[in-house]
């Protein structure tokens, strides 16, 4: 996985613009709808990207499996650590057989838009992602949580570090227990709120 912050409109820049317009000095919280961040995300699985694009208030441009052909599938899959530890060989055998079938379908004249039906959720993809501050706050609230799936949680943590570095004036960001001071998951709570809040509190203190 590789994540790069391509561009952003920061709280500080907006505050400078507001001064020039003679507008009232708002809190950073009120500027969340106006700040924005654009990321390039490379090498995440389709399983991860399907979760990411559920955040509908964000804007996405995703690599096409219809027009971009996958060569050597084994080089373009994500391998979960649990699989790497317990079932790596059968996993790779399946990937190789699937890759061979995919190539065979293309050779037989099956259109790429149909041949892609056999590609697994593990297949990697690249995206361009743009979110404003409100969308990011909600995204981090859900996806930095320990209940989130590991791959999208890793993605959220990387994005959070880049956002914090670029715009330290932003209000509290991180999992909802860190934002709210309590866990909104009820009986589904991970039970580790103190540990999680400490971690993200220390992260925020570094910027």
Coordinates of N, CA and C in Angstrom, one line a residue:
X1 N 0.8 -1.2 0.0 CA 0.0 0.0 0.0 C 0.9 1.3 0.0
X2 N 0.5 2.2 -0.9 CA 1.2 3.5 -0.9 C 0.2 4.6 -1.0
X3 N 0.4 5.6 -0.1 CA -0.6 6.7 0.0 C 0.2 8.0 -0.1
X4 N -0.3 8.9 -1.0 CA 0.4 10.2 -1.1 C -0.7 11.3 -1.0
X5 N -0.4 12.3 -0.2 CA -1.3 13.5 -0.2 C -0.9 14.4 -1.3
X6 N -1.8 14.5 -2.3 CA -1.4 15.2 -3.6 C -1.7 16.7 -3.4
X7 N -2.8 17.1 -2.8 CA -3.1 18.5 -2.6 C -4.1 18.6 -1.4
X8 N -4.1 19.9 -0.9 CA -5.1 20.1 0.2 C -5.3 21.6 0.3
X9 N -6.5 21.9 0.9 CA -6.8 23.3 1.2 C -7.0 23.3 2.7
X10 N -6.0 24.0 3.4 CA -5.9 23.9 4.9 C -6.7 24.9 5.6
X11 N -6.9 24.6 6.9 CA -7.6 25.6 7.8 C -6.9 26.9 7.8
X12 N -5.6 26.9 7.9 CA -4.9 28.2 8.0 C -5.1 29.0 6.8
X13 N -5.1 28.4 5.6 CA -5.3 29.2 4.4 C -6.7 29.8 4.3
X14 N -7.7 29.0 4.8 CA -9.0 29.5 4.8 C -9.2 30.7 5.8
X15 N -8.5 30.6 6.9 CA -8.6 31.7 7.9 C -8.0 32.9 7.3
X16 N -6.9 32.8 6.6 CA -6.3 34.0 5.9 C -7.3 34.6 4.9
X17 N -7.9 33.7 4.2 CA -8.9 34.2 3.2 C -10.1 34.9 3.8
X18 N -10.5 34.4 5.0 CA -11.7 35.0 5.7 C -11.3 36.4 6.2
X19 N -10.1 36.5 6.6 CA -9.6 37.9 7.1 C -9.7 38.9 6.0
X20 N -9.3 38.5 4.8 CA -9.3 39.4 3.7 C -10.7 39.7 3.2
X21 N -11.7 38.8 3.5 CA -13.1 39.1 3.2 C -13.8 39.9 4.2
X22 N -13.2 40.1 5.4 CA -13.8 40.8 6.5 C -14.9 39.9 7.1
X23 N -14.8 38.6 7.1 CA -15.8 37.7 7.7 C -15.4 37.4 9.1
X24 N -16.4 37.0 9.9 CA -16.2 36.7 11.3 C -15.2 35.5 11.4
X25 N -14.4 35.6 12.5 CA -13.4 34.5 12.7 C -14.1 33.3 13.2
X26 N -14.2 32.2 12.4 CA -14.9 31.0 12.8 C -13.9 30.1 13.5
X27 N -14.4 29.1 14.2 CA -13.6 28.0 14.8 C -13.2 27.1 13.7
X28 N -12.1 26.3 13.8 CA -11.7 25.3 12.8 C -12.8 24.3 12.6
X29 N -13.6 24.0 13.6 CA -14.7 23.1 13.5 C -15.7 23.6 12.4
X30 N -16.0 24.8 12.3 CA -16.9 25.4 11.3 C -16.3 25.4 9.9
X31 N -15.1 25.3 9.8 CA -14.4 25.3 8.5 C -14.3 23.9 7.9
X32 N -14.7 22.8 8.7 CA -14.5 21.5 8.2 C -15.2 21.2 6.8
X33 N -16.3 21.8 6.5 CA -16.9 21.6 5.2 C -16.1 22.2 4.0
X34 N -15.2 23.1 4.4 CA -14.4 23.8 3.3 C -13.0 23.3 3.1
X35 N -12.4 22.7 4.1 CA -11.1 22.1 3.9 C -11.2 20.9 3.1
X36 N -10.2 20.5 2.3 CA -10.3 19.3 1.5 C -8.9 18.8 1.3
X37 N -8.9 17.4 1.0 CA -7.6 16.7 0.9 C -7.8 15.7 -0.3
X38 N -6.8 15.7 -1.2 CA -6.8 14.7 -2.3 C -5.6 13.8 -2.1
X39 N -5.9 12.5 -2.2 CA -4.9 11.4 -2.0 C -4.8 10.6 -3.2
X40 N -3.6 10.1 -3.5 CA -3.5 8.9 -4.4 C -3.2 7.7 -3.5
X41 N -4.0 6.6 -3.8 CA -3.9 5.4 -3.0 C -3.5 4.3 -4.0
X42 N -2.4 3.6 -3.8 CA -2.0 2.5 -4.7 C -1.8 1.2 -3.9
X43 N -2.2 0.1 -4.6 CA -1.9 -1.2 -4.1 C -2.8 -1.7 -3.0
X44 N -4.0 -1.2 -2.8 CA -5.0 -1.8 -1.9 C -5.8 -2.8 -2.6
X45 N -6.4 -3.7 -1.9 CA -7.2 -4.8 -2.5 C -8.6 -4.2 -2.9
X46 N -9.2 -4.9 -3.8 CA -10.6 -4.6 -4.1 C -11.5 -4.7 -2.9
X47 N -11.2 -5.6 -2.0 CA -12.0 -5.8 -0.8 C -11.9 -4.5 0.0
X48 N -10.8 -3.9 0.0 CA -10.6 -2.6 0.8 C -11.2 -1.5 0.0
X49 N -11.1 -1.4 -1.3 CA -11.6 -0.3 -2.1 C -13.2 -0.3 -2.0
X50 N -13.8 -1.5 -2.0 CA -15.2 -1.6 -1.9 C -15.7 -0.9 -0.6
X51 N -14.9 -1.1 0.5 CA -15.3 -0.4 1.8 C -15.1 1.1 1.7
X52 N -14.0 1.5 1.0 CA -13.7 2.9 0.9 C -14.8 3.7 0.2
X53 N -15.2 3.1 -0.9 CA -16.2 3.9 -1.8 C -17.6 3.9 -1.2
X54 N -17.8 3.2 -0.1 CA -19.1 3.4 0.6 C -19.2 4.8 1.3
X55 N -18.1 5.5 1.4 CA -18.1 6.8 2.0 C -18.5 7.8 0.8
X56 N -19.8 7.9 0.6 CA -20.4 8.5 -0.6 C -20.2 10.0 -0.7
X57 N -19.9 10.7 0.4 CA -19.7 12.1 0.3 C -18.3 12.4 -0.2
X58 N -17.4 11.4 -0.4 CA -16.1 11.6 -0.9 C -16.2 11.4 -2.5
X59 N -15.1 11.9 -3.2 CA -15.1 11.7 -4.6 C -14.0 10.7 -4.9
X60 N -14.2 9.8 -5.9 CA -13.3 8.8 -6.2 C -13.1 8.6 -7.7
X61 N -11.9 8.4 -8.1 CA -11.5 7.9 -9.5 C -10.7 6.7 -9.3
X62 N -11.3 5.5 -9.8 CA -10.6 4.2 -9.6 C -10.2 3.6 -10.8
X63 N -9.0 2.9 -10.7 CA -8.5 2.1 -11.9 C -9.5 1.1 -12.4
X64 N -9.6 1.1 -13.7 CA -10.6 0.2 -14.4 C -10.1 -1.2 -14.6
X65 N -10.9 -2.2 -14.2 CA -10.5 -3.6 -14.5 C -11.0 -3.9 -15.9
X66 N -11.8 -3.0 -16.5 CA -12.3 -3.3 -17.9 C -11.2 -3.0 -18.9
X67 N -10.5 -1.9 -18.7 CA -9.5 -1.4 -19.7 C -8.1 -1.7 -19.2
X68 N -7.8 -1.9 -18.0 CA -6.5 -2.1 -17.5 C -6.4 -3.7 -17.2
X69 N -5.6 -4.3 -18.1 CA -5.5 -5.8 -18.0 C -4.5 -6.1 -16.9
X70 N -4.8 -7.2 -16.2 CA -4.0 -7.7 -15.1 C -3.0 -8.7 -15.6
X71 N -1.7 -8.4 -15.6 CA -0.7 -9.4 -16.0 C 0.0 -9.9 -14.8
X72 N 0.2 -11.2 -14.8 CA 0.9 -11.9 -13.6 C 0.1 -11.6 -12.3
X73 N -1.0 -12.2 -12.2 CA -1.9 -11.8 -11.1 C -1.2 -11.9 -9.7
X74 N -0.3 -12.9 -9.6 CA 0.3 -13.1 -8.3 C 1.0 -11.8 -7.8
X75 N 1.5 -11.0 -8.7 CA 2.2 -9.8 -8.4 C 1.2 -8.6 -8.1
X76 N -0.1 -8.9 -8.2 CA -1.1 -7.8 -8.0 C -2.2 -8.3 -7.1
X77 N -1.8 -8.9 -6.0 CA -2.8 -9.3 -5.0 C -2.3 -8.9 -3.6
X78 N -3.2 -8.7 -2.7 CA -2.9 -8.5 -1.3 C -3.0 -9.8 -0.6
X79 N -2.0 -10.1 0.3 CA -2.0 -11.4 1.0 C -2.2 -11.0 2.5
X80 N -3.3 -11.3 3.1 CA -3.5 -11.1 4.5 C -2.5 -11.8 5.4
X81 N -2.1 -11.3 6.5 CA -1.1 -11.9 7.3 C -1.6 -13.2 7.8
X82 N -2.9 -13.4 8.1 CA -3.4 -14.6 8.6 C -3.3 -15.7 7.6
X83 N -3.4 -15.4 6.3 CA -3.2 -16.3 5.2 C -1.7 -16.6 5.1
X84 N -0.9 -15.6 5.2 CA 0.5 -15.8 5.0 C 1.1 -16.8 6.1
X85 N 0.5 -16.7 7.3 CA 0.9 -17.6 8.4 C 0.4 -19.0 8.3
X86 N -0.9 -19.1 7.8 CA -1.5 -20.4 7.9 C -1.8 -21.1 6.6
X87 N -1.9 -20.4 5.5 CA -2.3 -21.1 4.2 C -1.8 -20.4 3.0
X88 N -0.5 -20.0 3.1 CA 0.1 -19.3 1.9 C 0.1 -20.1 0.7
X89 N 0.6 -21.3 0.7 CA 0.7 -22.1 -0.5 C -0.6 -22.4 -1.2
X90 N -1.7 -22.9 -0.6 CA -2.9 -23.0 -1.3 C -3.5 -21.7 -1.8
X91 N -3.2 -20.6 -1.1 CA -3.7 -19.3 -1.5 C -3.0 -18.9 -2.8
X92 N -1.7 -19.1 -2.9 CA -1.0 -18.7 -4.1 C -1.3 -19.6 -5.2
X93 N -1.6 -20.9 -4.9 CA -2.0 -21.8 -6.0 C -3.3 -21.4 -6.6
X94 N -4.2 -21.0 -5.8 CA -5.5 -20.5 -6.2 C -5.3 -19.2 -7.1
X95 N -4.5 -18.3 -6.6 CA -4.2 -17.1 -7.3 C -3.7 -17.4 -8.7
X96 N -2.7 -18.3 -8.8 CA -2.1 -18.7 -10.0 C -3.1 -19.3 -11.0
X97 N -3.9 -20.2 -10.5 CA -4.9 -20.8 -11.4 C -5.9 -19.8 -11.9
X98 N -6.3 -18.9 -11.0 CA -7.2 -17.8 -11.4 C -6.6 -16.9 -12.4
X99 N -5.3 -16.6 -12.2 CA -4.6 -15.7 -13.2 C -4.6 -16.4 -14.6
X100 N -4.3 -17.7 -14.6 CA -4.2 -18.5 -15.8 C -5.6 -18.5 -16.5
X101 N -6.7 -18.6 -15.7 CA -8.0 -18.6 -16.3 C -8.3 -17.3 -16.9
X102 N -8.0 -16.2 -16.2 CA -8.2 -14.8 -16.7 C -7.5 -14.6 -18.0
X103 N -6.3 -15.0 -18.1 CA -5.5 -14.8 -19.3 C -6.1 -15.6 -20.5
X104 N -6.5 -16.9 -20.1 CA -7.1 -17.8 -21.1 C -8.4 -17.2 -21.7
X105 N -9.2 -16.6 -20.8 CA -10.5 -16.0 -21.3 C -10.2 -14.8 -22.2
X106 N -9.2 -14.0 -21.9 CA -8.8 -12.9 -22.8 C -8.3 -13.5 -24.2
X107 N -7.5 -14.5 -24.1 CA -7.0 -15.1 -25.4 C -8.1 -15.7 -26.2
X108 N -9.2 -16.2 -25.6 CA -10.3 -16.7 -26.3 C -11.3 -15.7 -26.8
X109 N -10.9 -14.4 -26.6 CA -11.7 -13.3 -27.1 C -12.8 -12.8 -26.2
X110 N -12.8 -13.3 -24.9 CA -13.7 -12.8 -24.0 C -13.4 -11.3 -23.6
X111 N -14.3 -10.4 -23.7 CA -14.0 -9.0 -23.4 C -13.4 -8.8 -22.0
X112 N -12.5 -7.8 -21.8 CA -12.0 -7.6 -20.5 C -13.0 -7.3 -19.5
X113 N -14.1 -6.7 -19.9 CA -15.2 -6.4 -18.9 C -15.9 -7.7 -18.4
X114 N -15.8 -8.8 -19.2 CA -16.3 -10.0 -18.7 C -15.3 -10.9 -18.1
X115 N -14.1 -10.9 -18.6 CA -13.0 -11.7 -18.1 C -12.7 -11.4 -16.6
X116 N -12.9 -10.1 -16.3 CA -12.6 -9.6 -14.9 C -13.5 -10.2 -13.9
X117 N -14.6 -10.9 -14.3 CA -15.5 -11.5 -13.3 C -14.8 -12.6 -12.5
X118 N -13.7 -13.2 -13.0 CA -13.0 -14.2 -12.2 C -12.0 -13.7 -11.3
X119 N -11.6 -12.4 -11.4 CA -10.6 -11.8 -10.5 C -11.0 -11.8 -9.1
X120 N -10.2 -12.1 -8.1 CA -10.6 -12.1 -6.7 C -10.6 -10.8 -6.1
X121 N -11.2 -10.7 -4.9 CA -11.2 -9.4 -4.1 C -9.8 -9.0 -3.7
X122 N -8.9 -10.0 -3.7 CA -7.5 -9.7 -3.3 C -6.8 -8.8 -4.4
X123 N -7.3 -8.8 -5.6 CA -6.6 -8.0 -6.7 C -6.4 -6.6 -6.3
X124 N -5.2 -6.0 -6.5 CA -5.0 -4.7 -6.1 C -5.6 -3.7 -7.1
X125 N -5.8 -2.5 -6.6 CA -6.3 -1.4 -7.4 C -5.7 -0.1 -6.9
X126 N -5.8 1.0 -7.8 CA -5.3 2.3 -7.4 C -6.5 3.3 -7.5
X127 N -6.5 4.3 -6.7 CA -7.5 5.3 -6.6 C -7.0 6.7 -6.4
X128 N -7.8 7.6 -6.8 CA -7.7 9.0 -6.4 C -8.9 9.3 -5.5
X129 N -8.6 9.9 -4.4 CA -9.7 10.1 -3.4 C -9.6 11.6 -2.9
X130 N -10.8 12.2 -2.9 CA -10.9 13.6 -2.4 C -12.0 13.6 -1.3
X131 N -11.7 14.2 -0.1 CA -12.7 14.3 0.9 C -12.5 15.7 1.5
X132 N -13.7 16.2 2.0 CA -13.6 17.5 2.8 C -13.5 17.1 4.2
X133 N -13.4 18.1 5.1 CA -13.1 17.8 6.5 C -14.2 17.0 7.2
X134 N -15.5 17.3 6.8 CA -16.5 16.5 7.5 C -16.5 15.0 7.1
X135 N -16.3 14.8 5.8 CA -16.2 13.4 5.3 C -15.0 12.7 5.9
X136 N -13.9 13.4 6.1 CA -12.7 12.8 6.7 C -12.9 12.5 8.2
X137 N -13.6 13.4 8.9 CA -13.9 13.1 10.3 C -14.7 11.9 10.5
X138 N -15.7 11.7 9.6 CA -16.6 10.5 9.7 C -15.8 9.2 9.3
X139 N -15.0 9.4 8.2 CA -14.2 8.3 7.7 C -13.2 7.8 8.8
X140 N -12.5 8.7 9.4 CA -11.6 8.3 10.5 C -12.3 7.8 11.7
X141 N -13.5 8.3 12.0 CA -14.3 7.8 13.1 C -14.6 6.4 13.0
X142 N -14.9 5.9 11.8 CA -15.3 4.6 11.6 C -14.1 3.7 11.3
X143 N -13.2 4.1 10.5 CA -12.2 3.3 9.9 C -10.9 3.2 10.7
X144 N -10.7 4.1 11.7 CA -9.5 4.0 12.6 C -9.9 3.2 13.8
X145 N -11.2 2.9 13.9 CA -11.7 2.0 15.0 C -11.1 0.6 14.9
X146 N -10.9 0.0 16.1 CA -10.3 -1.4 16.1 C -11.3 -2.4 15.5
X147 N -12.6 -2.0 15.4 CA -13.6 -2.9 14.8 C -13.5 -2.9 13.3
X148 N -12.8 -1.9 12.7 CA -12.7 -1.9 11.2 C -11.8 -3.0 10.7
X149 N -12.0 -3.4 9.5 CA -11.2 -4.4 8.9 C -9.7 -3.9 8.8
X150 N -8.8 -4.8 9.0 CA -7.4 -4.3 9.2 C -6.8 -3.5 8.0
X151 N -7.2 -3.9 6.8 CA -6.5 -3.1 5.7 C -7.0 -1.7 5.5
X152 N -8.3 -1.5 5.7 CA -8.8 -0.1 5.6 C -8.5 0.7 6.8
X153 N -8.3 0.0 8.0 CA -7.8 0.7 9.2 C -6.4 1.1 9.0
X154 N -5.5 0.3 8.4 CA -4.2 0.7 8.0 C -4.2 1.9 7.1
X155 N -5.0 1.9 6.1 CA -5.2 3.0 5.2 C -5.6 4.3 5.9
X156 N -6.6 4.2 6.8 CA -7.1 5.3 7.5 C -6.0 5.9 8.4
X157 N -5.2 5.1 9.0 CA -4.2 5.6 9.9 C -3.1 6.3 9.1
X158 N -2.8 5.8 7.9 CA -1.8 6.5 7.1 C -2.3 7.9 6.6
X159 N -3.6 7.9 6.2 CA -4.2 9.1 5.8 C -4.3 10.1 6.9
X160 N -4.6 9.6 8.1 CA -4.7 10.5 9.3 C -3.4 11.2 9.6
X161 N -2.3 10.4 9.5 CA -1.0 11.0 9.7 C -0.6 12.1 8.7
X162 N -1.0 11.9 7.5 CA -0.7 12.9 6.4 C -1.6 14.1 6.6
X163 N -2.8 13.9 7.0 CA -3.7 15.1 7.2 C -3.2 15.9 8.4
X164 N -2.9 15.2 9.5 CA -2.4 15.9 10.7 C -1.1 16.7 10.4
X165 N -0.2 16.1 9.6 CA 1.0 16.8 9.3 C 0.7 18.0 8.4
X166 N -0.2 17.9 7.5 CA -0.5 19.1 6.6 C -1.4 20.1 7.3
X167 N -2.2 19.8 8.2 CA -3.2 20.7 8.8 C -3.3 20.5 10.3
X168 N -2.4 20.8 11.1 CA -2.5 20.6 12.6 C -3.6 21.4 13.3
X169 N -4.1 22.4 12.6 CA -5.2 23.2 13.2 C -6.6 22.5 13.2
X170 N -6.7 21.4 12.5 CA -7.9 20.6 12.4 C -8.3 20.2 13.8
X171 N -9.7 20.1 14.1 CA -10.1 19.6 15.4 C -9.8 18.1 15.5
X172 N -10.1 17.5 16.7 CA -9.8 16.1 17.0 C -10.2 15.2 15.9
X173 N -9.3 14.4 15.4 CA -9.6 13.4 14.4 C -9.1 12.0 14.9
X174 N -9.7 11.0 14.4 CA -9.4 9.6 14.9 C -10.6 8.8 15.0
X175 N -10.5 7.7 15.7 CA -11.7 6.8 15.9 C -12.7 7.6 16.7
X176 N -14.0 7.2 16.7 CA -15.0 8.0 17.4 C -14.8 8.0 18.9
X177 N -14.3 7.0 19.5 CA -14.0 7.1 20.9 C -13.0 8.2 21.2
X178 N -12.1 8.5 20.3 CA -11.2 9.6 20.5 C -11.8 10.9 20.3
X179 N -12.7 11.0 19.3 CA -13.4 12.2 18.9 C -14.4 12.6 20.0
X180 N -15.2 11.6 20.5 CA -16.3 11.9 21.3 C -16.0 11.8 22.8
X181 N -15.0 11.0 23.2 CA -14.7 10.8 24.6 C -15.4 9.6 25.1
X182 N -16.2 8.9 24.3 CA -16.8 7.6 24.7 C -17.0 6.8 23.4
X183 N -17.2 5.5 23.6 CA -17.4 4.6 22.5 C -18.9 4.5 22.1
X184 N -19.2 4.8 20.9 CA -20.6 4.8 20.4 C -21.0 3.4 19.9
X185 N -20.2 2.4 20.1 CA -20.5 1.0 19.5 C -21.3 0.2 20.5
X186 N -21.5 0.7 21.7 CA -22.3 -0.1 22.6 C -21.8 -1.5 23.0
X187 N -22.6 -2.5 22.9 CA -22.2 -3.8 23.2 C -21.2 -4.4 22.2
X188 N -21.0 -3.7 21.1 CA -20.0 -4.1 20.1 C -18.6 -3.5 20.3
X189 N -18.5 -2.8 21.4 CA -17.2 -2.1 21.7 C -16.0 -3.1 21.8
X190 N -14.9 -2.6 21.3 CA -13.7 -3.5 21.4 C -13.2 -3.7 22.9
X191 N -13.7 -2.8 23.8 CA -13.3 -2.9 25.2 C -11.9 -2.3 25.4
X192 N -11.3 -1.6 24.5 CA -10.0 -1.1 24.6 C -9.9 0.4 24.4
X193 N -11.0 1.1 24.8 CA -11.1 2.5 24.5 C -10.0 3.3 25.2
X194 N -9.6 3.0 26.4 CA -8.6 3.8 27.1 C -7.3 3.7 26.3
X195 N -6.9 2.5 25.8 CA -5.7 2.3 25.1 C -5.8 3.0 23.7
X196 N -6.9 2.9 23.1 CA -7.1 3.6 21.7 C -7.0 5.1 21.9
X197 N -7.7 5.6 22.9 CA -7.7 7.1 23.0 C -6.3 7.6 23.4
X198 N -5.6 6.8 24.2 CA -4.2 7.2 24.5 C -3.3 7.3 23.3
X199 N -3.5 6.3 22.4 CA -2.7 6.2 21.2 C -2.9 7.4 20.3
X200 N -4.2 7.7 20.0 CA -4.5 8.8 19.1 C -4.3 10.2 19.8
X201 N -4.4 10.2 21.1 CA -4.1 11.4 21.8 C -2.6 11.8 21.7
X202 N -1.8 10.8 21.8 CA -0.3 11.0 21.6 C 0.0 11.4 20.2
X203 N -0.7 10.8 19.2 CA -0.5 11.1 17.8 C -0.8 12.6 17.6
X204 N -2.0 13.1 18.1 CA -2.4 14.5 17.9 C -1.4 15.4 18.6
X205 N -0.8 15.0 19.7 CA 0.1 15.9 20.5 C 1.4 16.1 19.7
X206 N 1.7 15.2 18.8 CA 3.0 15.3 18.0 C 2.9 16.4 16.9
X207 N 1.7 17.0 16.7 CA 1.6 18.0 15.6 C 1.2 19.3 16.2

